[in-house]
Short mmCIF file of C-alpha atoms (C1' of nucleotides) in Angstrom, two decimals:
data_model
loop_
_atom_site.label_atom_id
_atom_site.label_comp_id
_atom_site.label_asym_id
_atom_site.label_seq_id
_atom_site.Cartn_x
_atom_site.Cartn_y
_atom_site.Cartn_z
CA MET V 1 269.97 195.34 85.40
CA LYS V 2 270.69 192.27 83.31
CA ALA V 3 272.18 188.83 83.98
CA LYS V 4 275.91 189.30 84.44
CA LEU V 5 278.41 187.13 82.64
CA LEU V 6 280.89 185.89 85.25
CA GLU V 7 284.24 184.94 83.81
CA ARG V 8 286.51 182.47 85.60
CA ARG V 9 290.00 181.38 84.77
CA SER V 10 291.07 177.91 85.87
CA PRO V 11 294.48 177.81 87.54
CA PHE V 12 297.09 176.54 85.02
CA ASP V 13 297.45 173.21 86.91
CA LYS V 14 293.73 172.46 87.32
CA SER V 15 291.04 171.50 84.78
CA PHE V 16 288.14 172.62 87.00
CA ILE V 17 287.63 174.84 90.05
CA SER V 18 286.44 173.62 93.47
CA ASP V 19 285.73 176.00 96.35
CA VAL V 20 284.35 176.05 99.87
CA HIS V 21 282.59 179.39 100.43
CA SER V 22 281.63 181.00 103.73
CA TYR V 23 280.11 184.48 103.57
CA PRO V 24 277.48 186.46 105.54
CA HIS V 25 275.23 185.82 102.50
CA PHE V 26 275.54 184.53 98.91
CA LEU V 27 276.21 186.81 95.94
CA ASN V 28 272.78 188.33 95.31
CA VAL V 29 273.32 188.76 91.56
CA TRP V 30 271.39 187.30 88.61
CA HIS V 31 274.22 185.86 86.53
CA TYR V 32 275.39 183.12 84.18
CA HIS V 33 278.71 181.64 83.03
CA PRO V 34 279.99 179.15 80.46
CA GLU V 35 280.84 176.59 83.20
CA PHE V 36 278.55 173.98 84.73
CA GLU V 37 278.05 174.74 88.43
CA LEU V 38 277.61 172.02 91.06
CA VAL V 39 276.55 173.43 94.44
CA TYR V 40 276.06 171.75 97.81
CA ILE V 41 274.53 174.04 100.47
CA ILE V 42 276.29 173.42 103.80
CA GLN V 43 274.46 176.17 105.65
CA SER V 44 271.88 178.98 105.06
CA LYS V 45 268.50 179.21 103.42
CA GLY V 46 266.65 181.46 101.01
CA THR V 47 265.23 181.51 97.51
CA ARG V 48 266.87 179.91 94.48
CA PHE V 49 266.20 181.42 91.02
CA ILE V 50 267.29 179.13 88.16
CA GLY V 51 266.04 180.00 84.68
CA ASP V 52 262.33 180.55 85.24
CA SER V 53 262.23 178.33 88.35
CA ILE V 54 261.88 179.92 91.77
CA LYS V 55 262.15 177.57 94.76
CA PRO V 56 263.32 177.68 98.37
CA PHE V 57 266.76 176.32 99.16
CA GLN V 58 268.21 175.09 102.46
CA GLU V 59 271.17 173.20 103.86
CA GLY V 60 271.64 169.77 102.31
CA ASP V 61 270.47 170.84 98.84
CA LEU V 62 272.54 169.69 95.86
CA VAL V 63 272.00 171.45 92.54
CA LEU V 64 273.64 171.17 89.11
CA ILE V 65 273.27 174.25 86.91
CA GLY V 66 273.97 173.88 83.18
CA GLU V 67 276.29 176.08 81.13
CA GLU V 68 274.92 179.57 80.33
CA LEU V 69 271.83 179.01 82.53
CA PRO V 70 271.13 182.25 84.47
CA HIS V 71 270.70 181.83 88.22
CA MET V 72 270.78 183.61 91.58
CA TRP V 73 271.01 182.43 95.19
CA GLN V 74 269.13 184.92 97.37
CA ASN V 75 269.40 184.44 101.12
CA ASP V 76 266.49 185.34 103.40
CA PRO V 77 266.38 188.99 104.62
CA GLU V 78 267.87 188.19 108.06
CA TYR V 79 271.17 187.26 106.34
CA PHE V 80 271.54 190.88 105.20
CA GLN V 81 271.13 192.36 108.68
CA LYS V 82 274.32 193.58 110.31
CA GLU V 83 275.61 191.42 113.15
CA SER V 84 273.05 188.69 112.40
CA GLY V 85 275.79 186.13 113.04
CA LEU V 86 274.41 184.05 110.18
CA THR V 87 276.63 182.59 107.48
CA ALA V 88 276.01 181.15 104.04
CA GLU V 89 278.29 178.19 103.33
CA ALA V 90 278.53 176.04 100.23
CA ILE V 91 280.87 173.72 98.36
CA THR V 92 280.97 174.47 94.64
CA ILE V 93 282.61 172.95 91.59
CA HIS V 94 282.75 174.85 88.31
CA PHE V 95 283.75 172.91 85.22
CA ARG V 96 283.52 173.10 81.46
CA LYS V 97 282.24 170.32 79.22
CA ASP V 98 285.78 169.74 77.89
CA PHE V 99 287.43 169.80 81.35
CA ALA V 100 289.19 166.50 80.55
CA GLY V 101 289.85 167.27 76.90
CA SER V 102 287.54 167.29 73.90
CA GLY V 103 285.97 163.92 73.04
CA LEU V 104 286.02 162.36 76.52
CA LEU V 105 282.27 162.70 76.91
CA ASP V 106 281.70 161.07 73.53
CA ILE V 107 283.03 157.63 74.52
CA PRO V 108 280.29 155.02 75.31
CA GLU V 109 281.17 154.76 79.02
CA MET V 110 280.40 158.46 79.46
CA ILE V 111 276.92 158.46 77.92
CA PRO V 112 275.05 158.62 81.29
CA ILE V 113 277.17 161.61 82.32
CA GLN V 114 276.64 163.27 78.95
CA GLN V 115 272.87 162.77 79.32
CA MET V 116 272.93 164.24 82.82
CA LEU V 117 274.83 167.32 81.62
CA GLU V 118 272.25 167.70 78.85
CA ARG V 119 269.44 167.57 81.43
CA SER V 120 271.23 170.18 83.54
CA LYS V 121 270.42 172.79 80.87
CA GLN V 122 267.22 173.20 82.90
CA GLY V 123 268.97 172.91 86.28
CA LEU V 124 268.82 169.73 88.38
CA VAL V 125 268.20 169.19 92.08
CA PHE V 126 269.14 165.77 93.50
CA ASP V 127 267.58 163.74 96.32
CA ARG V 128 269.00 163.90 99.88
CA GLU V 129 270.71 160.51 99.73
CA THR V 130 272.63 161.43 96.57
CA ALA V 131 273.34 164.90 97.98
CA LEU V 132 274.99 163.42 101.05
CA LEU V 133 277.14 161.05 98.98
CA ALA V 134 278.08 163.90 96.65
CA LYS V 135 278.92 166.25 99.53
CA ASN V 136 281.56 163.83 100.88
CA LYS V 137 282.96 163.27 97.39
CA MET V 138 283.08 167.04 96.74
CA LYS V 139 285.07 167.51 99.96
CA GLU V 140 287.51 164.81 98.86
CA VAL V 141 287.86 166.48 95.45
CA HIS V 142 288.57 169.82 97.11
CA GLU V 143 291.20 168.35 99.42
CA SER V 144 292.97 166.25 96.76
CA GLU V 145 295.61 167.12 94.22
CA ALA V 146 296.45 166.36 90.60
CA PHE V 147 295.42 162.95 89.17
CA ALA V 148 293.53 161.78 92.30
CA ARG V 149 291.46 164.97 92.17
CA LEU V 150 290.42 164.27 88.57
CA MET V 151 289.54 160.64 89.32
CA LEU V 152 287.44 161.66 92.34
CA PHE V 153 285.63 164.22 90.22
CA LEU V 154 284.79 161.58 87.59
CA GLU V 155 283.47 159.34 90.39
CA LEU V 156 281.34 162.26 91.58
CA LEU V 157 279.86 162.76 88.11
CA TYR V 158 279.19 159.02 87.94
CA ILE V 159 277.27 159.14 91.24
CA LEU V 160 275.15 162.04 89.97
CA ALA V 161 274.55 160.45 86.56
CA ASN V 162 273.20 157.31 88.24
CA CYS V 163 270.79 159.19 90.51
CA LYS V 164 267.19 158.39 89.54
CA ASN V 165 265.57 160.81 92.00
CA PHE V 166 266.30 164.20 90.53
CA GLN V 167 264.06 167.08 89.58
CA GLN V 168 264.44 169.44 86.62
CA LEU V 169 263.96 173.03 87.69
CA SER V 170 263.54 175.47 84.83
CA THR V 171 260.94 174.83 82.12
CA LYS V 172 261.97 173.90 78.57
CA GLY V 173 260.31 177.14 77.48
CA PHE V 174 262.95 179.20 79.25
CA VAL V 175 265.39 180.54 76.69
CA HIS V 176 268.41 182.52 77.72
CA PRO V 177 268.89 185.51 75.40
CA SER V 178 272.47 184.57 74.58
CA GLU V 179 270.95 181.64 72.67
CA LYS V 180 268.60 183.86 70.65
CA ASN V 181 270.16 186.61 68.57
CA GLY V 182 271.81 188.17 71.62
CA ASP V 183 268.70 190.19 72.50
CA LEU V 184 269.40 191.20 76.10
CA ARG V 185 266.06 192.93 76.67
CA ILE V 186 264.47 189.66 77.79
CA ASP V 187 267.31 189.27 80.28
CA LYS V 188 266.57 192.71 81.70
CA VAL V 189 262.92 191.71 82.04
CA TYR V 190 263.76 188.47 83.92
CA SER V 191 266.10 190.34 86.21
CA PHE V 192 263.61 193.16 86.84
CA THR V 193 260.85 190.64 87.56
CA TYR V 194 262.90 188.49 89.98
CA ASN V 195 263.86 191.61 91.92
CA ASN V 196 260.39 193.20 92.01
CA PHE V 197 257.74 190.45 91.92
CA ARG V 198 256.81 191.01 95.57
CA ARG V 199 255.31 194.40 94.70
CA ASN V 200 252.80 195.49 92.08
CA ILE V 201 254.34 195.52 88.57
CA THR V 202 252.39 197.25 85.80
CA LEU V 203 252.68 196.29 82.17
CA ASP V 204 253.77 199.85 81.34
CA GLU V 205 256.62 199.56 83.83
CA VAL V 206 257.98 196.24 82.59
CA ALA V 207 257.50 197.30 78.96
CA ASP V 208 259.60 200.34 79.78
CA VAL V 209 262.38 198.08 81.09
CA ALA V 210 262.47 196.48 77.61
CA ASN V 211 262.20 199.90 75.89
CA LEU V 212 258.95 198.87 74.17
CA ASN V 213 255.34 199.99 74.39
CA PRO V 214 252.97 197.55 76.18
CA THR V 215 251.56 196.06 72.97
CA ALA V 216 254.96 195.43 71.43
CA PHE V 217 256.21 194.10 74.77
CA CYS V 218 253.43 191.48 75.04
CA ARG V 219 254.25 190.22 71.57
CA PHE V 220 258.01 190.31 72.20
CA PHE V 221 257.75 188.45 75.53
CA LYS V 222 255.53 185.74 74.09
CA LYS V 223 257.85 185.25 71.13
CA TYR V 224 260.76 184.44 73.46
CA THR V 225 259.06 182.56 76.27
CA LYS V 226 255.96 181.02 74.63
CA LYS V 227 253.90 182.38 77.54
CA ASN V 228 252.46 185.79 78.37
CA TYR V 229 254.06 188.04 80.94
CA SER V 230 251.30 187.83 83.54
CA LYS V 231 251.48 184.02 83.52
CA PHE V 232 255.27 184.20 83.96
CA LEU V 233 254.86 186.67 86.84
CA ASN V 234 252.19 184.53 88.50
CA GLU V 235 254.37 181.42 88.30
CA ILE V 236 257.17 183.27 90.10
CA ARG V 237 254.78 184.58 92.74
CA ILE V 238 253.17 181.19 93.35
CA GLY V 239 256.61 179.55 93.59
CA TYR V 240 257.54 182.10 96.24
CA ALA V 241 254.19 181.59 98.00
CA CYS V 242 254.90 177.83 98.25
CA LYS V 243 258.21 178.62 99.92
CA LEU V 244 256.53 180.99 102.41
CA LEU V 245 253.77 178.48 103.20
CA LEU V 246 256.32 175.79 104.02
CA GLU V 247 258.84 177.88 105.89
CA GLU V 248 257.57 181.10 107.39
CA GLY V 249 254.61 180.13 109.59
CA LEU V 250 252.53 182.90 107.97
CA ASN V 251 248.81 182.42 107.44
CA ILE V 252 247.49 182.09 103.90
CA SER V 253 246.36 185.70 103.51
CA GLU V 254 249.76 186.98 104.67
CA VAL V 255 251.49 184.66 102.20
CA GLY V 256 249.25 185.95 99.40
CA TYR V 257 250.13 189.59 100.08
CA GLU V 258 253.83 188.82 100.70
CA SER V 259 254.01 187.06 97.31
CA GLY V 260 252.88 190.16 95.45
CA PHE V 261 249.14 189.51 95.13
CA ASN V 262 246.87 192.44 96.05
CA ASN V 263 243.85 190.28 96.38
CA LEU V 264 243.28 187.02 98.21
CA SER V 265 240.65 185.69 95.87
CA ASN V 266 243.01 186.09 92.94
CA PHE V 267 245.82 184.47 94.95
CA ASN V 268 243.65 181.44 95.73
CA ARG V 269 242.54 181.14 92.14
CA GLN V 270 246.06 181.44 90.69
CA PHE V 271 247.45 179.02 93.27
CA LYS V 272 244.84 176.41 92.47
CA SER V 273 245.27 176.74 88.71
CA LEU V 274 249.08 176.32 88.91
CA ILE V 275 249.50 173.84 91.77
CA GLY V 276 246.20 172.00 91.33
CA ILE V 277 245.07 172.37 94.97
CA SER V 278 244.17 175.36 97.17
CA PRO V 279 246.80 176.97 99.48
CA SER V 280 245.19 175.41 102.57
CA GLN V 281 245.20 171.95 100.99
CA TYR V 282 248.85 172.48 100.00
CA LEU V 283 249.73 173.44 103.58
CA ASN V 284 247.86 170.45 105.05
CA LYS V 285 249.47 168.07 102.60
CA HIS V 286 253.01 169.21 103.48
CA GLN V 287 252.40 169.49 107.21
CA ARG V 288 251.11 165.91 107.21
CA GLY V 289 254.13 164.96 105.17
CA LYS V 290 256.44 166.33 107.88
CA LYS V 291 254.76 164.35 110.71
"C1'" DT T 1 238.66 184.47 111.75
"C1'" DC T 2 239.91 182.26 107.71
"C1'" DG T 3 239.35 180.33 103.20
"C1'" DC T 4 236.84 180.44 99.23
"C1'" DC T 5 233.33 181.87 95.67
"C1'" DC T 6 230.65 185.24 92.82
"C1'" DC T 7 230.20 189.27 90.06
"C1'" DG T 8 231.26 193.60 87.88
"C1'" DC T 9 234.96 196.54 86.56
"C1'" DT T 10 239.77 197.12 85.04
"C1'" DT T 11 243.79 195.72 82.73
"C1'" DG T 12 246.29 192.79 79.56
"C1'" DT T 13 246.56 190.19 75.16
"C1'" DT T 14 245.87 189.48 70.45
"C1'" DG T 15 244.61 190.42 65.56
"C1'" DT T 16 244.97 193.67 62.00
"C1'" DA T 17 246.53 197.64 59.50
"C1'" DG T 18 249.91 200.82 58.48
"C1'" DG T 19 254.36 203.54 58.97
"C1'" DA T 20 259.50 203.83 59.31
"C1'" DT B 1 261.39 193.44 59.35
"C1'" DC B 2 260.20 195.67 63.36
"C1'" DC B 3 257.42 198.66 65.78
"C1'" DT B 4 253.12 201.40 66.87
"C1'" DA B 5 248.11 202.30 67.09
"C1'" DC B 6 243.59 200.79 67.65
"C1'" DA B 7 239.71 197.79 68.70
"C1'" DA B 8 237.78 193.57 70.44
"C1'" DC B 9 238.08 189.96 73.47
"C1'" DA B 10 240.04 187.46 77.46
"C1'" DA B 11 241.97 187.32 81.84
"C1'" DG B 12 242.87 189.45 86.18
"C1'" DC B 13 241.52 192.09 90.15
"C1'" DG B 14 238.87 193.91 94.10
"C1'" DG B 15 234.86 194.05 97.00
"C1'" DG B 16 231.33 191.71 99.21
"C1'" DG B 17 229.44 187.82 101.23
"C1'" DC B 18 228.93 182.96 102.74
"C1'" DG B 19 230.18 178.69 105.21
"C1'" DA B 20 233.15 176.12 108.36
#
DNA sequence: TCGCCCCGCTTGTTGTAGGA
DNA sequence: TCCTACAACAAGCGGGGCGA
């Protein structure tokens, strides 16, 4: 399985697409597209994969995903149970860089927006205050027509461009294969890893996904990502462990096993080396933060 | 009981050489 | 140029045990 290219066609009378989605769960597919994607989560929670970032998502989150950046919104397991009664709702806007004609972003007044779009190559998540402002503006955009719709969208971009409290998601090291000689093997590896990190993955197995032997695979993976495969896998697992610690009410050993680690000592060690503190300290820190 | 550390064994990564 | 094979080294893993 590799990241799927999703193609959209704007209606002839619109320069960008806005939608309000309501499904039992989001499209559970690792994909990318040439449009920027602005998403506000109205309802539902789960795990958000953007480039090589893996983080929990919940209602109230606002994310801007850059063009060609692979991503996937994976709802929690209960969303996939029949008759769960749960729904995943979001407002989205898909737009291309030249949505208002070529050259618009080059004028001086648009520099902050241009810079924000540049930053979105790694995926951006905005603070709650900005998210709330943007949500209302996105609704207005969706409900408006013609010229007013375009003006509201520009106002929305202006709000986002002036937000100082944002976080970049994917690392600069993440390179989508479409940018590098069209080698889709790395894409297959990302996809395989995101779908299987909760269980034991052997080097032989993942090398097989890329149609290489383990030695060649190690070299190939490092060439593209500037990190070795086990480090990449551990980062995904620790990201998922953080989500479980904050959301699930599981104890630390359960979180370790649920995140794909077979051994608690290794889980503790990896957690500390990546996050800088032990799992228990992380939990205490965030529980105190909630009170 | 849980979280963490230590130690020995296993597995993965890297450097080098050579073949297609 | 890309891939494989091999050997040496590094990192990861699992079991056991200790302290709070």
